[in-house]
Coordinates of C-alpha atoms and ligand atoms in Angstrom, one line a residue:
Chain A
M1 CA 80.3 325.5 65.3
T2 CA 76.9 325.1 63.9
D3 CA 75.0 321.9 63.0
N4 CA 74.2 323.3 59.6
I5 CA 76.6 322.6 56.7
I6 CA 74.8 325.0 54.5
E7 CA 72.8 328.1 55.4
I8 CA 71.0 330.0 52.7
K9 CA 69.5 333.4 53.8
N10 CA 67.2 335.5 51.6
L11 CA 68.6 334.3 48.3
Y12 CA 67.5 336.1 45.2
R13 CA 68.5 335.4 41.7
Y14 CA 67.1 337.3 38.7
F15 CA 67.7 336.7 35.1
D16 CA 66.7 340.1 33.7
K17 CA 63.1 340.1 34.7
V18 CA 62.8 336.4 35.5
K19 CA 62.8 335.8 39.2
A20 CA 64.5 332.4 39.2
L21 CA 64.9 332.6 43.0
D22 CA 62.6 334.9 44.9
G23 CA 63.7 334.9 48.5
V24 CA 64.9 331.5 49.5
S25 CA 66.1 330.6 53.0
L26 CA 67.1 327.1 53.9
D27 CA 69.3 325.4 56.4
I28 CA 70.9 322.0 55.6
K29 CA 71.9 319.9 58.5
R30 CA 75.1 317.9 58.5
G31 CA 74.5 314.4 57.5
S32 CA 71.0 315.0 56.3
V33 CA 69.5 314.1 52.9
V34 CA 67.4 316.9 51.4
V35 CA 65.3 316.2 48.3
V36 CA 64.1 319.1 46.2
I37 CA 61.1 318.8 44.0
G38 CA 59.0 321.3 42.0
P39 CA 57.7 322.0 38.5
S40 CA 60.0 322.9 35.7
G41 CA 61.4 326.4 36.0
S42 CA 60.7 326.7 39.7
G43 CA 64.3 327.5 40.5
K44 CA 65.6 324.1 41.8
S45 CA 68.7 324.1 39.6
T46 CA 69.4 327.7 40.2
M47 CA 69.2 327.2 44.0
L48 CA 71.6 324.2 43.8
R49 CA 74.0 326.1 41.6
C50 CA 74.0 329.1 43.9
I51 CA 75.3 327.0 46.7
N52 CA 78.7 326.7 45.0
H53 CA 78.3 330.0 43.1
L54 CA 78.2 328.3 39.7
E55 CA 75.4 330.8 39.5
E56 CA 76.1 334.1 41.3
P57 CA 73.3 335.2 43.6
T58 CA 71.7 338.6 42.9
S59 CA 71.4 339.1 46.6
G60 CA 71.4 337.1 49.8
E61 CA 73.9 335.1 51.8
I62 CA 75.2 331.6 51.6
Y63 CA 77.3 330.1 54.4
V64 CA 79.2 326.9 53.8
D65 CA 80.3 325.2 57.0
G66 CA 79.9 328.6 58.8
E67 CA 81.8 330.5 56.2
L68 CA 80.1 333.3 54.3
L69 CA 80.7 333.1 50.5
T70 CA 82.0 336.5 49.3
G71 CA 82.3 335.7 45.6
E72 CA 86.1 336.1 45.9
Q73 CA 87.8 333.5 43.6
K74 CA 90.3 332.0 45.9
Q75 CA 87.7 331.3 48.6
L76 CA 85.3 330.0 46.0
N77 CA 87.8 327.5 44.6
E78 CA 88.5 326.2 48.1
V79 CA 84.9 325.9 49.0
R80 CA 84.0 324.3 45.7
A81 CA 86.6 321.6 46.3
D82 CA 84.6 320.6 49.3
I83 CA 81.2 320.5 47.5
G84 CA 80.7 317.6 45.1
M85 CA 78.4 318.3 42.2
V86 CA 76.7 315.8 39.9
F87 CA 75.0 317.0 36.8
Q88 CA 72.1 315.8 34.7
L89 CA 74.3 315.4 31.6
F90 CA 77.2 313.9 33.6
N91 CA 79.7 316.4 32.2
L92 CA 82.6 313.9 32.2
Y93 CA 85.8 315.1 30.5
P94 CA 85.6 313.2 27.2
H95 CA 89.3 313.4 26.5
L96 CA 90.2 311.6 29.7
T97 CA 89.6 308.0 30.8
A98 CA 87.3 307.2 33.7
K99 CA 90.2 307.1 36.1
E100 CA 91.8 310.2 34.7
N101 CA 88.5 312.0 35.1
I102 CA 88.7 311.2 38.8
T103 CA 92.4 312.0 39.3
L104 CA 92.6 315.4 37.5
A105 CA 91.2 317.7 40.2
Q106 CA 92.8 315.6 42.9
K107 CA 96.1 316.4 41.5
V108 CA 95.5 320.0 40.3
V109 CA 93.4 321.2 43.1
Q110 CA 94.4 319.1 46.1
G111 CA 98.0 318.6 45.1
R112 CA 97.8 314.8 45.5
T113 CA 100.5 312.8 43.9
E114 CA 99.8 310.6 40.9
E115 CA 100.0 307.5 42.9
E116 CA 97.7 308.7 45.7
A117 CA 95.2 310.1 43.2
N118 CA 95.2 306.8 41.3
R119 CA 94.7 304.8 44.5
I120 CA 91.8 307.0 45.6
A121 CA 90.3 306.9 42.1
M122 CA 90.3 303.1 42.1
E123 CA 88.8 303.1 45.6
K124 CA 85.9 305.3 44.4
L125 CA 85.4 303.3 41.2
I126 CA 85.1 300.1 43.2
R127 CA 82.6 301.9 45.4
V128 CA 80.4 302.8 42.5
G129 CA 80.9 299.3 41.1
I130 CA 82.7 299.9 37.8
A131 CA 86.4 299.4 38.6
E132 CA 86.8 297.4 35.4
K133 CA 86.0 300.5 33.4
A134 CA 88.9 302.5 34.8
D135 CA 90.7 302.9 31.5
V136 CA 87.7 303.4 29.3
Y137 CA 86.8 306.7 27.8
P138 CA 83.4 308.2 28.6
S139 CA 82.1 307.8 25.0
N140 CA 82.4 304.0 25.5
L141 CA 80.4 304.0 28.7
S142 CA 76.6 303.8 29.1
G143 CA 74.8 306.7 30.6
G144 CA 74.5 304.9 33.9
Q145 CA 78.2 304.1 34.0
Q146 CA 79.1 307.7 33.1
Q147 CA 77.0 309.0 35.9
R148 CA 78.6 306.6 38.3
V149 CA 82.0 307.8 37.2
A150 CA 80.8 311.4 37.7
I151 CA 79.8 310.5 41.3
A152 CA 83.1 308.8 41.9
R153 CA 84.8 311.9 40.5
A154 CA 83.0 314.1 43.1
L155 CA 83.6 311.7 45.9
A156 CA 87.3 311.6 45.3
M157 CA 87.6 315.2 46.5
D158 CA 86.3 314.1 50.0
P159 CA 83.3 316.4 49.8
K160 CA 81.5 317.7 52.9
I161 CA 78.3 317.7 50.9
M162 CA 77.1 316.4 47.6
L163 CA 74.7 318.2 45.2
F164 CA 72.8 316.3 42.6
D165 CA 70.8 318.0 39.9
E166 CA 68.4 315.5 38.4
P167 CA 71.1 312.8 38.2
T168 CA 68.8 310.3 36.6
S169 CA 66.7 312.4 34.2
A170 CA 68.9 311.8 31.2
L171 CA 69.1 308.1 31.7
D172 CA 67.3 305.2 30.1
P173 CA 64.9 303.6 32.6
E174 CA 67.0 300.4 33.0
M175 CA 70.0 302.5 34.1
I176 CA 68.2 304.7 36.7
K177 CA 68.4 302.0 39.4
E178 CA 72.1 301.5 39.3
V179 CA 72.7 305.2 39.9
L180 CA 70.0 305.5 42.6
D181 CA 71.5 302.5 44.4
V182 CA 74.8 304.3 44.6
M183 CA 73.1 307.3 45.9
L184 CA 71.2 305.3 48.5
D185 CA 74.4 303.8 49.7
L186 CA 75.9 307.2 50.1
A187 CA 72.9 308.4 52.0
E188 CA 73.2 305.4 54.3
E189 CA 76.8 306.1 55.0
G190 CA 75.8 309.5 56.3
M191 CA 76.8 311.8 53.4
T192 CA 75.1 315.1 53.4
M193 CA 73.2 315.4 50.1
V194 CA 70.9 317.8 48.3
V195 CA 69.1 316.1 45.5
V196 CA 66.9 317.6 42.9
T197 CA 64.9 314.7 41.5
H198 CA 61.6 313.4 40.4
E199 CA 62.3 310.0 41.8
M200 CA 59.8 309.8 44.5
G201 CA 61.0 306.3 45.5
F202 CA 64.3 307.8 46.3
A203 CA 62.7 310.6 48.3
R204 CA 60.7 308.1 50.3
A205 CA 63.6 305.8 51.0
A206 CA 66.4 308.3 51.7
A207 CA 65.2 311.8 52.4
D208 CA 65.2 313.4 55.8
E209 CA 63.5 316.4 54.4
V210 CA 61.6 317.2 51.2
I211 CA 61.4 320.7 49.8
F212 CA 58.7 321.7 47.3
M213 CA 59.6 324.8 45.2
D214 CA 57.4 326.8 43.0
E215 CA 58.1 330.1 41.2
G216 CA 61.4 330.7 42.9
M217 CA 60.2 330.1 46.4
I218 CA 60.1 327.3 48.9
V219 CA 56.4 326.5 49.3
E220 CA 56.7 323.6 51.6
Q221 CA 59.4 322.0 53.7
T222 CA 58.5 318.7 55.3
T223 CA 59.3 315.0 55.8
P224 CA 58.7 312.5 53.1
D225 CA 55.8 311.2 55.2
G226 CA 54.3 314.6 55.5
L227 CA 54.7 315.3 51.8
F228 CA 53.0 312.2 50.6
N229 CA 50.4 311.7 53.3
N230 CA 49.6 315.2 54.4
P231 CA 50.7 318.0 51.9
Q232 CA 49.7 321.4 53.3
H233 CA 49.5 323.5 50.2
E234 CA 47.3 323.4 47.1
R235 CA 50.2 323.8 44.8
T236 CA 52.0 320.9 46.4
K237 CA 48.9 318.7 46.1
L238 CA 48.5 319.6 42.5
F239 CA 52.1 318.9 41.6
L240 CA 52.1 315.6 43.5
S241 CA 48.9 314.5 41.7
Q242 CA 50.6 315.2 38.4
I243 CA 53.8 313.3 39.0
L244 CA 52.3 310.4 40.9
Q245 CA 49.9 309.6 38.1
H246 CA 52.7 308.1 36.1
Chain B
M1 CA 82.3 315.3 18.8
G2 CA 82.1 317.4 15.6
D3 CA 85.0 318.9 13.9
I4 CA 84.2 322.4 12.9
Y5 CA 86.3 322.4 9.8
H6 CA 86.5 319.8 7.1
T7 CA 88.7 319.6 4.1
D8 CA 87.5 318.3 0.9
P9 CA 84.2 316.9 2.0
E10 CA 83.2 315.7 -1.4
I11 CA 86.1 313.2 -1.5
E12 CA 85.2 311.8 1.9
T13 CA 81.5 311.5 0.9
I14 CA 82.1 309.5 -2.2
E15 CA 84.2 307.1 -0.2
D16 CA 81.8 306.9 2.7
L17 CA 78.8 306.2 0.6
S18 CA 80.2 303.4 -1.4
G19 CA 82.2 302.0 1.5
K20 CA 85.1 301.3 -0.8
R21 CA 86.9 303.1 -3.5
T22 CA 85.3 303.0 -6.9
F23 CA 87.0 303.9 -10.2
A24 CA 85.2 307.2 -10.3
S25 CA 86.1 308.0 -6.7
L26 CA 89.9 307.6 -7.2
P27 CA 91.6 311.0 -6.7
W28 CA 92.5 311.5 -10.4
W29 CA 93.3 315.2 -9.8
L30 CA 96.0 314.1 -7.3
Y31 CA 97.5 311.7 -9.9
A32 CA 97.5 314.5 -12.4
L33 CA 99.2 316.8 -10.0
I34 CA 101.8 314.2 -9.2
L35 CA 102.3 313.6 -12.9
V36 CA 102.9 317.3 -13.5
I37 CA 105.5 317.3 -10.7
V38 CA 107.2 314.2 -11.9
Y39 CA 107.3 315.5 -15.4
T40 CA 108.9 318.7 -14.3
A41 CA 111.4 317.0 -12.2
W42 CA 112.4 314.8 -15.1
S43 CA 112.8 317.9 -17.3
V44 CA 115.0 319.6 -14.7
Y45 CA 117.1 316.5 -14.7
T46 CA 117.4 316.4 -18.5
R47 CA 117.4 320.0 -19.6
E48 CA 120.3 322.3 -18.9
N49 CA 118.3 325.6 -18.8
L50 CA 115.8 324.3 -16.3
R51 CA 118.5 322.8 -14.2
E52 CA 120.4 326.0 -14.0
A53 CA 117.2 327.8 -12.9
F54 CA 116.4 325.1 -10.4
D55 CA 119.9 325.2 -8.9
F56 CA 119.6 329.0 -8.4
I57 CA 116.1 329.1 -7.0
I58 CA 116.5 326.2 -4.7
Q59 CA 119.0 328.2 -2.6
G60 CA 115.9 329.9 -1.2
I61 CA 114.2 326.8 0.0
G62 CA 115.7 326.8 3.5
T63 CA 114.5 330.4 4.0
T64 CA 111.0 329.6 2.7
I65 CA 110.6 326.6 5.0
S66 CA 112.1 328.2 8.1
A67 CA 110.1 331.4 7.6
A68 CA 106.9 329.4 7.3
I69 CA 107.6 327.1 10.3
L70 CA 108.9 329.9 12.6
S71 CA 106.2 332.3 11.7
Y72 CA 103.6 329.6 12.2
L73 CA 104.9 328.7 15.7
I74 CA 104.8 332.4 16.8
A75 CA 101.4 332.8 15.2
I76 CA 100.0 329.9 17.3
V77 CA 101.1 331.6 20.5
L78 CA 99.7 335.0 19.3
G79 CA 96.5 333.3 18.1
L80 CA 96.0 331.5 21.3
I81 CA 96.4 334.6 23.4
A82 CA 94.2 336.7 21.1
G83 CA 91.6 333.9 20.8
L84 CA 91.4 333.8 24.6
G85 CA 91.3 337.6 24.7
R86 CA 88.3 337.6 22.3
M87 CA 86.3 335.6 24.8
S88 CA 87.6 337.2 27.9
K89 CA 85.3 339.1 30.3
N90 CA 88.2 341.5 31.0
I91 CA 87.2 344.5 28.9
I92 CA 90.7 345.8 28.3
F93 CA 92.1 342.4 27.2
N94 CA 89.0 341.7 25.1
N95 CA 89.2 345.0 23.3
I96 CA 92.9 344.8 22.6
A97 CA 92.4 341.3 21.2
T98 CA 89.4 342.4 19.1
F99 CA 91.3 345.5 17.8
Y100 CA 94.2 343.3 16.8
V101 CA 92.0 340.7 14.9
E102 CA 89.8 343.3 13.2
F103 CA 92.8 345.5 12.2
I104 CA 94.6 342.6 10.5
R105 CA 91.5 341.2 8.9
G106 CA 90.7 344.6 7.4
I107 CA 93.9 344.9 5.4
P108 CA 95.2 342.9 2.3
M109 CA 98.0 340.6 3.2
L110 CA 100.3 342.1 0.7
V111 CA 99.9 345.6 2.3
L112 CA 100.3 344.1 5.7
I113 CA 103.7 342.6 4.9
F114 CA 104.9 346.1 3.8
F115 CA 103.2 347.8 6.7
I116 CA 104.4 345.6 9.5
G117 CA 107.9 345.1 8.0
L118 CA 108.6 348.7 7.1
V119 CA 106.4 350.7 9.4
G120 CA 105.3 348.5 12.3
V121 CA 108.6 347.0 13.3
P122 CA 110.7 350.2 13.0
T123 CA 108.1 352.2 15.0
A124 CA 107.9 349.6 17.7
I125 CA 111.7 349.5 18.0
S126 CA 112.0 353.3 18.2
W127 CA 109.3 353.4 20.9
L128 CA 111.2 350.8 22.9
N129 CA 114.4 352.8 22.5
E130 CA 112.6 355.9 23.7
L131 CA 111.5 354.0 26.7
G132 CA 115.2 353.3 27.5
F133 CA 115.6 349.8 26.1
T134 CA 118.5 350.5 23.8
L135 CA 119.3 346.9 23.2
I136 CA 118.8 347.0 19.4
T137 CA 118.5 349.6 16.8
N138 CA 116.5 349.4 13.6
K139 CA 119.7 348.7 11.7
D140 CA 120.1 345.5 13.7
I141 CA 116.7 344.2 12.6
S142 CA 117.3 342.0 9.5
T143 CA 114.7 341.8 6.7
Y144 CA 114.3 338.2 7.7
S145 CA 113.1 339.2 11.2
R146 CA 110.8 341.8 9.8
A147 CA 109.3 339.2 7.5
I148 CA 108.8 336.8 10.4
A149 CA 107.1 339.5 12.4
A150 CA 104.9 340.4 9.5
L151 CA 103.8 336.8 8.7
S152 CA 103.3 335.8 12.4
I153 CA 101.3 338.9 13.3
T154 CA 99.1 338.4 10.3
Y155 CA 98.5 334.7 10.9
G156 CA 98.1 335.2 14.6
A157 CA 94.9 337.1 13.9
F158 CA 93.6 334.3 11.6
L159 CA 94.5 331.6 14.1
A160 CA 92.8 333.6 16.9
E161 CA 89.5 333.1 15.2
I162 CA 90.1 329.4 14.8
F163 CA 91.0 329.0 18.4
R164 CA 88.0 331.0 19.5
A165 CA 85.7 328.8 17.4
G166 CA 87.3 325.7 18.8
I167 CA 86.9 326.8 22.4
Q168 CA 83.4 327.9 21.9
S169 CA 82.6 324.4 20.4
I170 CA 83.2 322.9 23.9
G171 CA 80.0 322.8 25.9
K172 CA 79.7 324.9 28.9
G173 CA 79.1 321.9 31.1
Q174 CA 82.8 321.2 30.9
M175 CA 83.7 324.5 32.4
E176 CA 81.0 324.0 35.1
A177 CA 82.2 320.5 36.0
A178 CA 85.8 321.6 36.3
R179 CA 85.0 324.8 38.2
S180 CA 82.7 322.9 40.6
Q181 CA 85.7 320.8 41.5
G182 CA 87.6 323.8 42.6
M183 CA 89.7 324.3 39.5
S184 CA 90.6 327.9 38.7
F185 CA 89.7 329.3 35.3
G186 CA 93.2 328.9 34.1
Q187 CA 93.5 325.3 35.2
T188 CA 90.2 324.5 33.6
M189 CA 91.4 326.0 30.3
R190 CA 94.7 324.2 30.4
Y191 CA 93.5 320.7 31.5
V192 CA 89.9 320.5 30.3
I193 CA 89.0 323.0 27.6
L194 CA 92.1 323.5 25.5
P195 CA 93.0 319.8 25.0
Q196 CA 89.5 319.3 23.6
A197 CA 89.4 322.5 21.6
I198 CA 92.8 322.0 20.0
R199 CA 91.9 318.5 18.9
N200 CA 88.8 319.9 17.3
V201 CA 90.7 322.6 15.4
L202 CA 93.7 320.5 14.3
P203 CA 92.4 320.1 10.7
A204 CA 91.9 323.8 10.5
L205 CA 95.3 324.5 11.9
G206 CA 96.8 322.1 9.3
N207 CA 95.0 323.9 6.4
D208 CA 96.3 327.2 7.7
F209 CA 99.9 325.9 7.8
V210 CA 99.6 325.0 4.1
A211 CA 98.3 328.5 3.5
M212 CA 101.3 329.9 5.4
V213 CA 103.7 328.0 3.2
K214 CA 102.2 329.7 0.2
D215 CA 101.9 333.2 1.8
S216 CA 105.5 333.0 2.8
S217 CA 106.2 334.0 -0.8
L218 CA 105.2 337.5 0.2
V219 CA 108.3 337.9 2.2
S220 CA 110.1 338.3 -1.1
L221 CA 108.7 341.8 -1.1
L222 CA 111.0 342.7 1.8
A223 CA 113.9 341.3 -0.2
V224 CA 114.2 338.2 1.9
G225 CA 115.9 335.4 0.0
D226 CA 113.1 332.9 -0.2
I227 CA 112.4 330.9 -3.4
T228 CA 110.1 333.5 -4.8
Y229 CA 112.8 336.2 -4.3
E230 CA 115.4 333.9 -5.9
A231 CA 113.2 333.3 -8.9
K232 CA 112.7 337.0 -9.4
L233 CA 116.4 337.6 -9.1
Y234 CA 117.2 334.8 -11.5
S235 CA 114.7 335.8 -14.1
G236 CA 115.7 339.4 -13.8
S237 CA 119.3 338.8 -14.6
S238 CA 119.0 335.9 -17.1
F239 CA 115.6 336.8 -18.7
R240 CA 114.6 333.2 -18.5
F241 CA 111.2 334.0 -17.1
K242 CA 109.6 330.8 -18.4
E243 CA 112.1 328.5 -16.6
A244 CA 112.2 330.5 -13.4
Y245 CA 108.5 330.7 -12.9
T246 CA 107.9 327.1 -13.9
I247 CA 110.4 325.9 -11.3
L248 CA 108.9 328.2 -8.7
T249 CA 105.4 327.0 -9.4
I250 CA 106.3 323.4 -9.2
L251 CA 108.3 323.9 -5.9
Y252 CA 105.2 325.4 -4.2
L253 CA 103.0 322.7 -5.6
M254 CA 105.3 320.0 -4.4
M255 CA 105.3 321.3 -0.9
T256 CA 101.5 322.0 -0.7
V257 CA 100.5 318.7 -2.3
A258 CA 102.8 316.7 0.0
L259 CA 101.6 318.6 3.1
S260 CA 97.9 318.3 2.2
S261 CA 98.2 314.6 1.7
L262 CA 99.9 314.2 5.0
L263 CA 97.2 316.2 6.7
R264 CA 94.5 314.1 5.1
V265 CA 96.0 310.9 6.4
F266 CA 96.4 312.5 9.8
E267 CA 92.9 313.8 9.9
R268 CA 91.4 310.4 8.9
R269 CA 93.3 308.8 11.7
L270 CA 92.1 311.5 14.1
R271 CA 88.5 310.9 13.1
N272 CA 88.8 307.2 13.4
D273 CA 90.0 307.0 17.0
Ligands
LIG301 N1 71.1 331.1 32.4 C1 69.8 331.6 32.5 N2 69.5 332.6 31.7 C2 68.2 333.1 31.7 N3 67.2 332.5 32.5 C3 67.5 331.4 33.2 C4 68.9 330.9 33.2 N4 68.9 329.8 34.1 C5 67.6 329.7 34.5 N5 66.8 330.6 34.0 C6 65.4 330.8 34.3 O1 65.2 330.8 35.7 C7 64.1 330.0 36.0 C8 64.4 328.9 37.0 O2 65.2 328.0 36.3 P1 65.8 326.6 36.9 O3 66.7 326.0 35.9 O4 66.4 326.9 38.2 O5 64.5 325.8 37.1 P2 64.4 324.2 37.5 O6 63.4 324.2 38.6 O7 65.7 323.6 37.7 O8 63.7 323.7 36.2 P3 63.8 322.2 35.5 O9 63.0 321.3 36.3 O10 63.3 322.5 34.1 O11 65.3 321.9 35.5 C9 63.4 329.6 34.8 O12 62.4 330.4 34.4 C10 64.6 329.6 33.8 O13 64.1 329.9 32.5
LIG302 MG1 66.8 322.1 36.6

């Protein structure tokens, strides 16, 4: 039994001639919070999406909890149920209420009863602070509320790890905090998280490790302290100077 | 969430722009249609010749309605399967579905009715028999069944394209969200994609049902006793062409105007919630 919940070995992902991932290796420790930063097109989303095979790797190996992903559907479905994913555009199911969004996969994938799924859904909605919106459809929720439902939806599957792909990028400024607060709580409770974000405040407060990616490669892997006070690479310095200006 | 099909956009616009109905925006054409129908109904009631024609032709109404509904239900199943096939990554499934849709779309409907009813069905049955399923022979297949087969196979191809467009109108984030939760492709289709897609294509499905009611008149070519066939029969024996085809015209008009109006109400309700 290894300490690493995720192990990525020599991961490549090409889109025709574009090398979205150009040899990435990374271990993610159980209970750690890893923040991924890097310029647009550097492969952050692609790496995240390869972890649960939403994007199929061109080559390389991914181990989830010690198990090598083979690409076989049954295995993938089982592994994906254990990996929560939160998207930039929320991707809630618009034809279902907040609560139904959270119960669907519980019932269909995990075989929970309606009652049990409902109970867990309410539990998670309380946790993200919007229990009163249980019966509301996504179109009647603000962006921040939608993203919190999306987080609750992922949590209801009892994930071993949560992946976030720019969860606050599509939000109005006044809603960013409510989502980040939920994520900070999660981090504090010991959830393993991989977070692609430009929110440096979150990185500083919650990250155990920060990874800087550029051109499909991991350029620098360090602590938040190391990143902000002592970046090693020119490209990292340049990127930081660009985003910290704002 | 945008519908991909609209009916009568010009009517809706006039209404939307002004907020309420103005004199000019009233559906005068609809009143005229209703007037024509009412006038004819009155004439049927008062004039002996018309009543006789009506009494004869109306015998086919059950066949017309049942053929339209039954064929449409089968066409929905065929269309859903073929529509999914058109988008499938499975090369065999995809090619079979595409062959089916392109084949049907390349042939006039009148010809298809003859071809499926008189060539397709008998050929399929004799192949089945050669394979050892001697459950039925071609003699057992009624003209009604042939007509249903012809209509539903034809419309299945039309509906396939509607379903395909509906499914493609759902963003790929939905598929990704569901798959990331561990749902299989089939589960995602069933619980996430199709409920949204079908809602989007309901107006188009409704329009096609109205079209099906009209096209069901083609089954008369196979000597199935629908209202068109009865009208032909009546006019042929009585030489009262004027009466027969006036009645026939009004019968179709009644059905389609009523159906279209229902659909419009239904659609408005769908758009408002
Ligand atoms: N489905 C795709 N088809 C073709 N090219 C793709 C696809 N997805 C990603 N790419 C390319 O792969 C590269 C890496 O993309 P990726 O989305 O992983 O970057 P990113 O770091 O997440 O960028 P951003 O900050 O803009 O989200 C880019 O050059 C992108 O254009
Ligand atoms: Mg990205």
